[in-house]
mmCIF file of C-alpha atoms in Angstrom:
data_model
loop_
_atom_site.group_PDB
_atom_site.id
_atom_site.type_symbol
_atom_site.label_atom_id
_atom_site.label_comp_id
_atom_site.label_asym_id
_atom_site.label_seq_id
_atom_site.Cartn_x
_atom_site.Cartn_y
_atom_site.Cartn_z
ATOM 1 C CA UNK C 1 -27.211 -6.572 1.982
ATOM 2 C CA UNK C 2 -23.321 -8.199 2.008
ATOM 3 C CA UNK C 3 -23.230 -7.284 -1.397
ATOM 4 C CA UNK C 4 -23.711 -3.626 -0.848
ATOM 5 C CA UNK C 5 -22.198 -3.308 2.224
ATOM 6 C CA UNK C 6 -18.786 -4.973 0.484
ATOM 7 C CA UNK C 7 -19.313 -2.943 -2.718
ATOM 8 C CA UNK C 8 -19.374 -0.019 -0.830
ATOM 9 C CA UNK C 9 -16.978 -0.459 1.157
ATOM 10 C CA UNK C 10 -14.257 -1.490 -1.220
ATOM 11 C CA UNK C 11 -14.630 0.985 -3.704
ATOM 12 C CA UNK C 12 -14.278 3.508 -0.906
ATOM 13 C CA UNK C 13 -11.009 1.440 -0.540
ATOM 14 C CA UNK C 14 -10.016 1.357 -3.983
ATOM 15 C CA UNK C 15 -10.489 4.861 -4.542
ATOM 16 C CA UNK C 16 -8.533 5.566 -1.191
ATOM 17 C CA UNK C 17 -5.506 3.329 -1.460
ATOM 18 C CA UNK C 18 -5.152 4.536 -5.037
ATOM 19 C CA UNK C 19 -4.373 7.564 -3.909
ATOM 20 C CA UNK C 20 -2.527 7.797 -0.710
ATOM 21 C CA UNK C 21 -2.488 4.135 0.006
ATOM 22 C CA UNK C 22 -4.876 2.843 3.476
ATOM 23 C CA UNK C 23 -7.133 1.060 1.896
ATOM 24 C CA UNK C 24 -6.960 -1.805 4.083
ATOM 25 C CA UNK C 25 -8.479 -0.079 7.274
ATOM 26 C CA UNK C 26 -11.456 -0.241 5.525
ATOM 27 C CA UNK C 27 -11.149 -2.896 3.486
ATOM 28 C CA UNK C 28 -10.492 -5.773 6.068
ATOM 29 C CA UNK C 29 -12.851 -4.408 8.375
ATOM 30 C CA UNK C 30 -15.507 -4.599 5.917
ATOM 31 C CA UNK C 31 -14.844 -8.378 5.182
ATOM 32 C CA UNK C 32 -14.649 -9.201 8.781
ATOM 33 C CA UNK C 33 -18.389 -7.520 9.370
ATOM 34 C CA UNK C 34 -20.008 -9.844 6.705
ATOM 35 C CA UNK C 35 -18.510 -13.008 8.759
ATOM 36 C CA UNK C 36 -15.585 -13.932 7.644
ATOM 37 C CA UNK C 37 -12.824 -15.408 9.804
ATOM 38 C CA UNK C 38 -9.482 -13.274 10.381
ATOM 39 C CA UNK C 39 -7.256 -15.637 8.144
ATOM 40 C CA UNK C 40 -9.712 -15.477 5.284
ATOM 41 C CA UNK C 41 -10.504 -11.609 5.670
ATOM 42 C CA UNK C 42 -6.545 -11.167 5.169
ATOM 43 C CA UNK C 43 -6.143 -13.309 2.353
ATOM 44 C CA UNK C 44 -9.408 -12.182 0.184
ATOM 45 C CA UNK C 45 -8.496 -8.886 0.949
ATOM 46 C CA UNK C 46 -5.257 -9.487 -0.706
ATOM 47 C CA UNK C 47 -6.902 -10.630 -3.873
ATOM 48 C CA UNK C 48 -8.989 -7.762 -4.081
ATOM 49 C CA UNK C 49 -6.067 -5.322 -3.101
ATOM 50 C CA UNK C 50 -3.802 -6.914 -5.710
ATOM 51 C CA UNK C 51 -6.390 -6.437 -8.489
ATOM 52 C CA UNK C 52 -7.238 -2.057 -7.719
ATOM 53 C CA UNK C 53 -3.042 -2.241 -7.266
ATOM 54 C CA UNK C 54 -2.894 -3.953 -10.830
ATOM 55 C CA UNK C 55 -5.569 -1.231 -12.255
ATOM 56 C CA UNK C 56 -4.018 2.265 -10.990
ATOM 57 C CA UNK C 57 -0.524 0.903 -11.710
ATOM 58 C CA UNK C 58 -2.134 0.688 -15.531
ATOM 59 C CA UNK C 59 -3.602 4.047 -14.930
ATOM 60 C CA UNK C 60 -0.317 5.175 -13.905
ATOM 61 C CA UNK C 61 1.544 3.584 -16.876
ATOM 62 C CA UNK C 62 -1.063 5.033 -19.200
ATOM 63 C CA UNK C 63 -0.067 8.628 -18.054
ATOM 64 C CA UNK C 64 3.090 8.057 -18.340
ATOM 65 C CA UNK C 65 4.197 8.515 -14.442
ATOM 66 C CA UNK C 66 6.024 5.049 -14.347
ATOM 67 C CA UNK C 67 9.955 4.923 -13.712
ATOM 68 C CA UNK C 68 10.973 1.768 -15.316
ATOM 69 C CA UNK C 69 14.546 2.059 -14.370
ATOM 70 C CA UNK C 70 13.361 2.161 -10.726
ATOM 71 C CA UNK C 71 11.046 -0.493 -10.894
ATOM 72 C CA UNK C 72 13.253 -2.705 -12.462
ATOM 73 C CA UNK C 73 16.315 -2.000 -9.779
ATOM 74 C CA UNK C 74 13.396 -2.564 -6.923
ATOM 75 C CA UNK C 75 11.062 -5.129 -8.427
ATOM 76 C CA UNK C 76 12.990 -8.055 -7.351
ATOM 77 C CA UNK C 77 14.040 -7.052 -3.922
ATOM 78 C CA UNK C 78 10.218 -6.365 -3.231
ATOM 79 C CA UNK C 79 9.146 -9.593 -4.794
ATOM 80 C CA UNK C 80 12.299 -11.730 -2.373
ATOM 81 C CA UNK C 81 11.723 -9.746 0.795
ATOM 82 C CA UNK C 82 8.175 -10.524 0.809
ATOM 83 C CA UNK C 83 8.305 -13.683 0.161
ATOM 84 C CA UNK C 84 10.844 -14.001 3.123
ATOM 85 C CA UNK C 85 8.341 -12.270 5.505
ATOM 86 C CA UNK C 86 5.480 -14.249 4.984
ATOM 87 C CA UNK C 87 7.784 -17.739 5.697
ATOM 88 C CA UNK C 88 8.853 -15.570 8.414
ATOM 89 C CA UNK C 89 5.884 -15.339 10.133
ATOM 90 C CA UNK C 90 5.627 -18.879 10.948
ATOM 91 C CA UNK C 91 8.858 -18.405 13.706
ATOM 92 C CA UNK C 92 8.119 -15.136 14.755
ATOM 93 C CA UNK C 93 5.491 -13.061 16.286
ATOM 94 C CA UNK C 94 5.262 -10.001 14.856
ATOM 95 C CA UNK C 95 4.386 -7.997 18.469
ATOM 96 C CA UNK C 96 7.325 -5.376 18.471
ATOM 97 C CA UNK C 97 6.028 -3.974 15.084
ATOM 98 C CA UNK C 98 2.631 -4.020 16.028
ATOM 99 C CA UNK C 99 3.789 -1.187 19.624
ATOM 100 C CA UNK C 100 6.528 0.331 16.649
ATOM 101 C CA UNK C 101 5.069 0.893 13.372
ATOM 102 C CA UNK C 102 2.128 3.392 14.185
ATOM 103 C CA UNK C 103 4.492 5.799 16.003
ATOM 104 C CA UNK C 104 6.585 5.328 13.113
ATOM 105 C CA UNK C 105 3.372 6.165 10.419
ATOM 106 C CA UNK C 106 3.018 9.270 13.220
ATOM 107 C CA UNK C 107 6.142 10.544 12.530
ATOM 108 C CA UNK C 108 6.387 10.517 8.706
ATOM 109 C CA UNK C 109 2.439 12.391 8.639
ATOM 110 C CA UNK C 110 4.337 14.993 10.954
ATOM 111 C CA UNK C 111 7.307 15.658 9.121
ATOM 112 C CA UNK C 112 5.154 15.460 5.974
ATOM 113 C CA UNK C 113 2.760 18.677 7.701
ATOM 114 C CA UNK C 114 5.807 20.536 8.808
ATOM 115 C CA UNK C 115 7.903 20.102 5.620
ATOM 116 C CA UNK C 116 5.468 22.271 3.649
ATOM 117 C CA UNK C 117 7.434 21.660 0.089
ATOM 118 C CA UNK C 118 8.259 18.113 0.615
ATOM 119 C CA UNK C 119 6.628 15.952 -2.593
ATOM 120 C CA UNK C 120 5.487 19.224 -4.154
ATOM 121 C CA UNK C 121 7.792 19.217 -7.251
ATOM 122 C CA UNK C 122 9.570 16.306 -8.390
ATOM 123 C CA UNK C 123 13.091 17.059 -8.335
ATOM 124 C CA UNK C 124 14.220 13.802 -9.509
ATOM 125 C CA UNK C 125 17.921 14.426 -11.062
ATOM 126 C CA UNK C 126 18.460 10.638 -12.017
ATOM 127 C CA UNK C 127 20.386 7.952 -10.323
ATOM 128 C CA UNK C 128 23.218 8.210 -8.248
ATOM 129 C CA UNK C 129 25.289 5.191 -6.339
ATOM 130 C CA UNK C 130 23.800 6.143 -3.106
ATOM 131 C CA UNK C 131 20.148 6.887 -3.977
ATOM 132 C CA UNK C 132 20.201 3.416 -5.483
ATOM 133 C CA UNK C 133 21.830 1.664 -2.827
ATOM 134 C CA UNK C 134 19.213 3.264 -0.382
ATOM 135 C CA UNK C 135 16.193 2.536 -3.040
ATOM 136 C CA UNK C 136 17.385 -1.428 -2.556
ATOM 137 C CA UNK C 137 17.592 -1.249 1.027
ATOM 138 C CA UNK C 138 14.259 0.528 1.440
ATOM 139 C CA UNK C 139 12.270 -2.081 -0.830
ATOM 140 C CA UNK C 140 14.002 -5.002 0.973
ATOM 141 C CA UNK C 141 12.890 -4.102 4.552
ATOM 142 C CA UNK C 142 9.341 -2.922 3.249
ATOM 143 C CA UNK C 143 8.697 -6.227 1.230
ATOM 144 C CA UNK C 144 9.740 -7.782 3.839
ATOM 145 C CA UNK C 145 7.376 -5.692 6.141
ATOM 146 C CA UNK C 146 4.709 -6.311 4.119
ATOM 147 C CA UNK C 147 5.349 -9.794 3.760
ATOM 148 C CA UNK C 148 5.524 -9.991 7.714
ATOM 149 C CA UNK C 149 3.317 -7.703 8.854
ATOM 150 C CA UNK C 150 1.488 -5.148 6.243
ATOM 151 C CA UNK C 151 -0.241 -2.106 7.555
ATOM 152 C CA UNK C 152 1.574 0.919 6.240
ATOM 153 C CA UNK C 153 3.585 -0.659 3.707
ATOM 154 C CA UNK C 154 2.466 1.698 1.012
ATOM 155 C CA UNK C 155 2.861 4.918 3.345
ATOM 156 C CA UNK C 156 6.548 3.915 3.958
ATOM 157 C CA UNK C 157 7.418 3.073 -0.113
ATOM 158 C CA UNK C 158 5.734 6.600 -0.721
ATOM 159 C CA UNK C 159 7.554 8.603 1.826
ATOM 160 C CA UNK C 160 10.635 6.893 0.960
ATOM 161 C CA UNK C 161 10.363 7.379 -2.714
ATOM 162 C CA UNK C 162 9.812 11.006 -2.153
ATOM 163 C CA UNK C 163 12.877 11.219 0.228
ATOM 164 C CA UNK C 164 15.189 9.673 -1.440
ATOM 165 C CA UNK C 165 14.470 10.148 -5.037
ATOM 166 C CA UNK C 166 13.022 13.671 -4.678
ATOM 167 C CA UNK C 167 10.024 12.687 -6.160
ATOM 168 C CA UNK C 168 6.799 14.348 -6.074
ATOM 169 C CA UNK C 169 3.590 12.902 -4.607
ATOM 170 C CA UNK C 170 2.109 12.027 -7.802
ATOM 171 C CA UNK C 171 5.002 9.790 -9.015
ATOM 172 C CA UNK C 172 5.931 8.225 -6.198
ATOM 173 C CA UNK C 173 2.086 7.321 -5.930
ATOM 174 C CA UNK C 174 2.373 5.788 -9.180
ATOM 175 C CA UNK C 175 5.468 3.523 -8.639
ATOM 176 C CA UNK C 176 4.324 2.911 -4.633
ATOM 177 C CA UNK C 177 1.403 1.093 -6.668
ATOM 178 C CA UNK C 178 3.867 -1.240 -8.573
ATOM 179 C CA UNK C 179 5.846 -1.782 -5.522
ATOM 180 C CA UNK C 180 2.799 -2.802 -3.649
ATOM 181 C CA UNK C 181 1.130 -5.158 -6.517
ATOM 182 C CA UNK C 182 4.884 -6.591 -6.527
ATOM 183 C CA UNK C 183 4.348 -7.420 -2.757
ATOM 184 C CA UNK C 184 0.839 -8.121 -2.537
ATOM 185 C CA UNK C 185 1.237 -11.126 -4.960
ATOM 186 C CA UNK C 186 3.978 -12.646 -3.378
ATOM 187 C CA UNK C 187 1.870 -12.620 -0.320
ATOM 188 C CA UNK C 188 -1.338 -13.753 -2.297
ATOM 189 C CA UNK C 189 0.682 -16.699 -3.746
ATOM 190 C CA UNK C 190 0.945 -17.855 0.050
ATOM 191 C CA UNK C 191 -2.385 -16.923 0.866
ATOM 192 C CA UNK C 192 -4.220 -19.134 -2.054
ATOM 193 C CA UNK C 193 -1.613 -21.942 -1.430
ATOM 194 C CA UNK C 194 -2.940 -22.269 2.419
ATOM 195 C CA UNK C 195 -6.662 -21.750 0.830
ATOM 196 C CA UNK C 196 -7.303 -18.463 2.921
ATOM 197 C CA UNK C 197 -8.821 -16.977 0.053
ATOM 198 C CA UNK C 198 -12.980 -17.132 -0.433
ATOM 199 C CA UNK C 199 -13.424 -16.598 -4.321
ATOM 200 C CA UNK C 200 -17.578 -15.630 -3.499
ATOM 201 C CA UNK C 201 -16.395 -12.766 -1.558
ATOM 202 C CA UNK C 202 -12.865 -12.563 -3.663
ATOM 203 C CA UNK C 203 -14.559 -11.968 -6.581
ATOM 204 C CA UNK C 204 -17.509 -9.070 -5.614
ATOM 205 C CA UNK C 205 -15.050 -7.273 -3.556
ATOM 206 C CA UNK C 206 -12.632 -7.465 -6.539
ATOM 207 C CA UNK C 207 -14.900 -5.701 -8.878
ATOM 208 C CA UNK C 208 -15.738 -2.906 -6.581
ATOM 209 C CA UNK C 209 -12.266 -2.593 -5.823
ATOM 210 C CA UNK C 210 -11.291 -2.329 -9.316
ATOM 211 C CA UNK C 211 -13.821 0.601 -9.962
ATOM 212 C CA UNK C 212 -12.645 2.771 -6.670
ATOM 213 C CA UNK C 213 -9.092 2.437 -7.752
ATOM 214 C CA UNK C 214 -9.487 3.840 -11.556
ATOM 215 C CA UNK C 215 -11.136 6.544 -10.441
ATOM 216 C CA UNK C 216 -8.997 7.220 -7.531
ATOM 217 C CA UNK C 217 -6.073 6.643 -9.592
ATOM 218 C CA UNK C 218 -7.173 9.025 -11.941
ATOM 219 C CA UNK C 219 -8.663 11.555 -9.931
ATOM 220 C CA UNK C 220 -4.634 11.525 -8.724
ATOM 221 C CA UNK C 221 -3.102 11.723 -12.033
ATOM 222 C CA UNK C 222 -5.432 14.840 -12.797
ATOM 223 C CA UNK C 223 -4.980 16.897 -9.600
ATOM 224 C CA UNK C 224 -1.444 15.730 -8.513
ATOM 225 C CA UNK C 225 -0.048 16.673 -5.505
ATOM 226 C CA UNK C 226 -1.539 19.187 -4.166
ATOM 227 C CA UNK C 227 -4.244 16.943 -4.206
ATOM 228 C CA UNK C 228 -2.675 13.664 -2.730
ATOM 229 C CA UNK C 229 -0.467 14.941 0.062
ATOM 230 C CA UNK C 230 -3.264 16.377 2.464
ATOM 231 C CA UNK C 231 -4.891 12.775 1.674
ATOM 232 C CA UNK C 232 -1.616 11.212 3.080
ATOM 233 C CA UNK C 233 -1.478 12.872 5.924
ATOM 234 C CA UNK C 234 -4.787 12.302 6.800
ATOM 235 C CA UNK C 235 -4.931 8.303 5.831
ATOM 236 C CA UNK C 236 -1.320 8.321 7.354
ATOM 237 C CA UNK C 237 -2.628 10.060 10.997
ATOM 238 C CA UNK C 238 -5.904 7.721 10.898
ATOM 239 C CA UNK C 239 -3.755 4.755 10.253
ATOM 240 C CA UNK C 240 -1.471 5.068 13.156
ATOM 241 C CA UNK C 241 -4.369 6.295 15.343
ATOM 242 C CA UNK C 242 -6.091 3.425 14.676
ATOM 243 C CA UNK C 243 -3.460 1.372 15.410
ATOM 244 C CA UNK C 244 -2.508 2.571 18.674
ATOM 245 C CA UNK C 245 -6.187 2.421 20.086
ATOM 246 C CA UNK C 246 -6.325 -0.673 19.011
ATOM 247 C CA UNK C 247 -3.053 -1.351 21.465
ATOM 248 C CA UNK C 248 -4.570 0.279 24.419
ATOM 249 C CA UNK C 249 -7.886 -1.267 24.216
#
């Protein structure tokens, strides 16, 4: 029965966070209901994220919807800023972000309904002094973010890649994946150094997370935007709805 209730509920993850990132409501959740503790939930979860991350960014790459010149200006500020958040949260309790961020997540799904053409068509013109400067800035604070605290990293490193890059849904999608694998393993490094990872449940969540991703990733790649924007808005109003109920109650 923990088998197929994980299963199940990480490929449902996979497939989701593939697409529009949000896995982790249901992922963590789903660990925490077979019995594990908070601290191992987190970590394992990170395993298994890192893995479907690793898969659709191949999926990605394979379709040719990787910008290498982008990754390789962002890579390393994503990699130092999250290692820098998780050190972080030894000193500091993350509580502002906790009453912050879902507003925050509210906003960007908002904007995203109202601005009807926004990550339609990629209108990507190459790189300028300021879109790069931004581009650093961004992946800093969201490695660091992610690092710190998490939820809604990959919402923010889509919306920002579409912003300021022009971008369309699909490719920022496909480089938000990168991003996120660059972040998740500095995070899992920590994790499996403190032993919060259990490899039993590591492994079959793994799996079933690798399967939801490809096929998310590629139902993505063949539908594009049209396709993954409605599913960001959604994930991106459950997320912060989630978040805030779980403030007021």
């Amino acid at each position: 029965m923990e088998i197929l209730l994980i299963g199940l509920g990480m490929f449902i993850a996979g497939f989701i966070d593939s697409i529009a990132g949000g896995g982790g409501l249901i992922s963590t959740p789903t660990l925490l209901l077979v019995g594990l503790p908070p601290h191992l939930a987190l970590g394992t979860n990170k395993l298994a994220a890192s893995a479907g991350a690793m898969v659709s960014s191949h999926e990605f790459f394979k379709n040719n919807k990787l910008n290498f010149k982008l990754l390789k200006l962002m890579i390393p500020f994503a990699f130092v800023g999250a290692v820098i958040g998780v050190s972080a949260l030894q000193f500091i309790a993350p509580d502002i972000l906790e009453v912050l961020i879902p507003f925050m997540i509210f906003g960007v799904a908002i904007y995203t309904v109202i601005s009807k053409k926004v990550g339609m068509i990629n209108s990507f013109d190459g790189f300028t002094p300021k879109n790069k400067f931004l581009g650093k800035i961004l992946t800093s604070i969201l490695g660091f973010y992610d690092g710190f605290f998490g939820p809604g990293t990959g919402t923010f490193f889509m919306f920002g890649l579409v912003k300021i890059f022009k971008f369309d849904f699909t490719v920022a999608t496909a480089n938000t994946k990168v991003l996120n694998l660059t972040t998740g393993f500095a995070a899992l490094l920590t994790f499996l150094y403190n032993g919060q990872v259990n490899f039993r449940y590591g492994l079959i969540s793994t799996v079933f997370m690798i399967l939801g991703s490809k096929l998310g990733s590629k139902m993505a790649i063949k539908n594009g935007a049209k396709f993954i924007k409605p599913i960001f808005i959604v994930m991106s109003l459950v997320m912060a709805s989630k978040m805030i109920y779980g403030m007021v109650s």
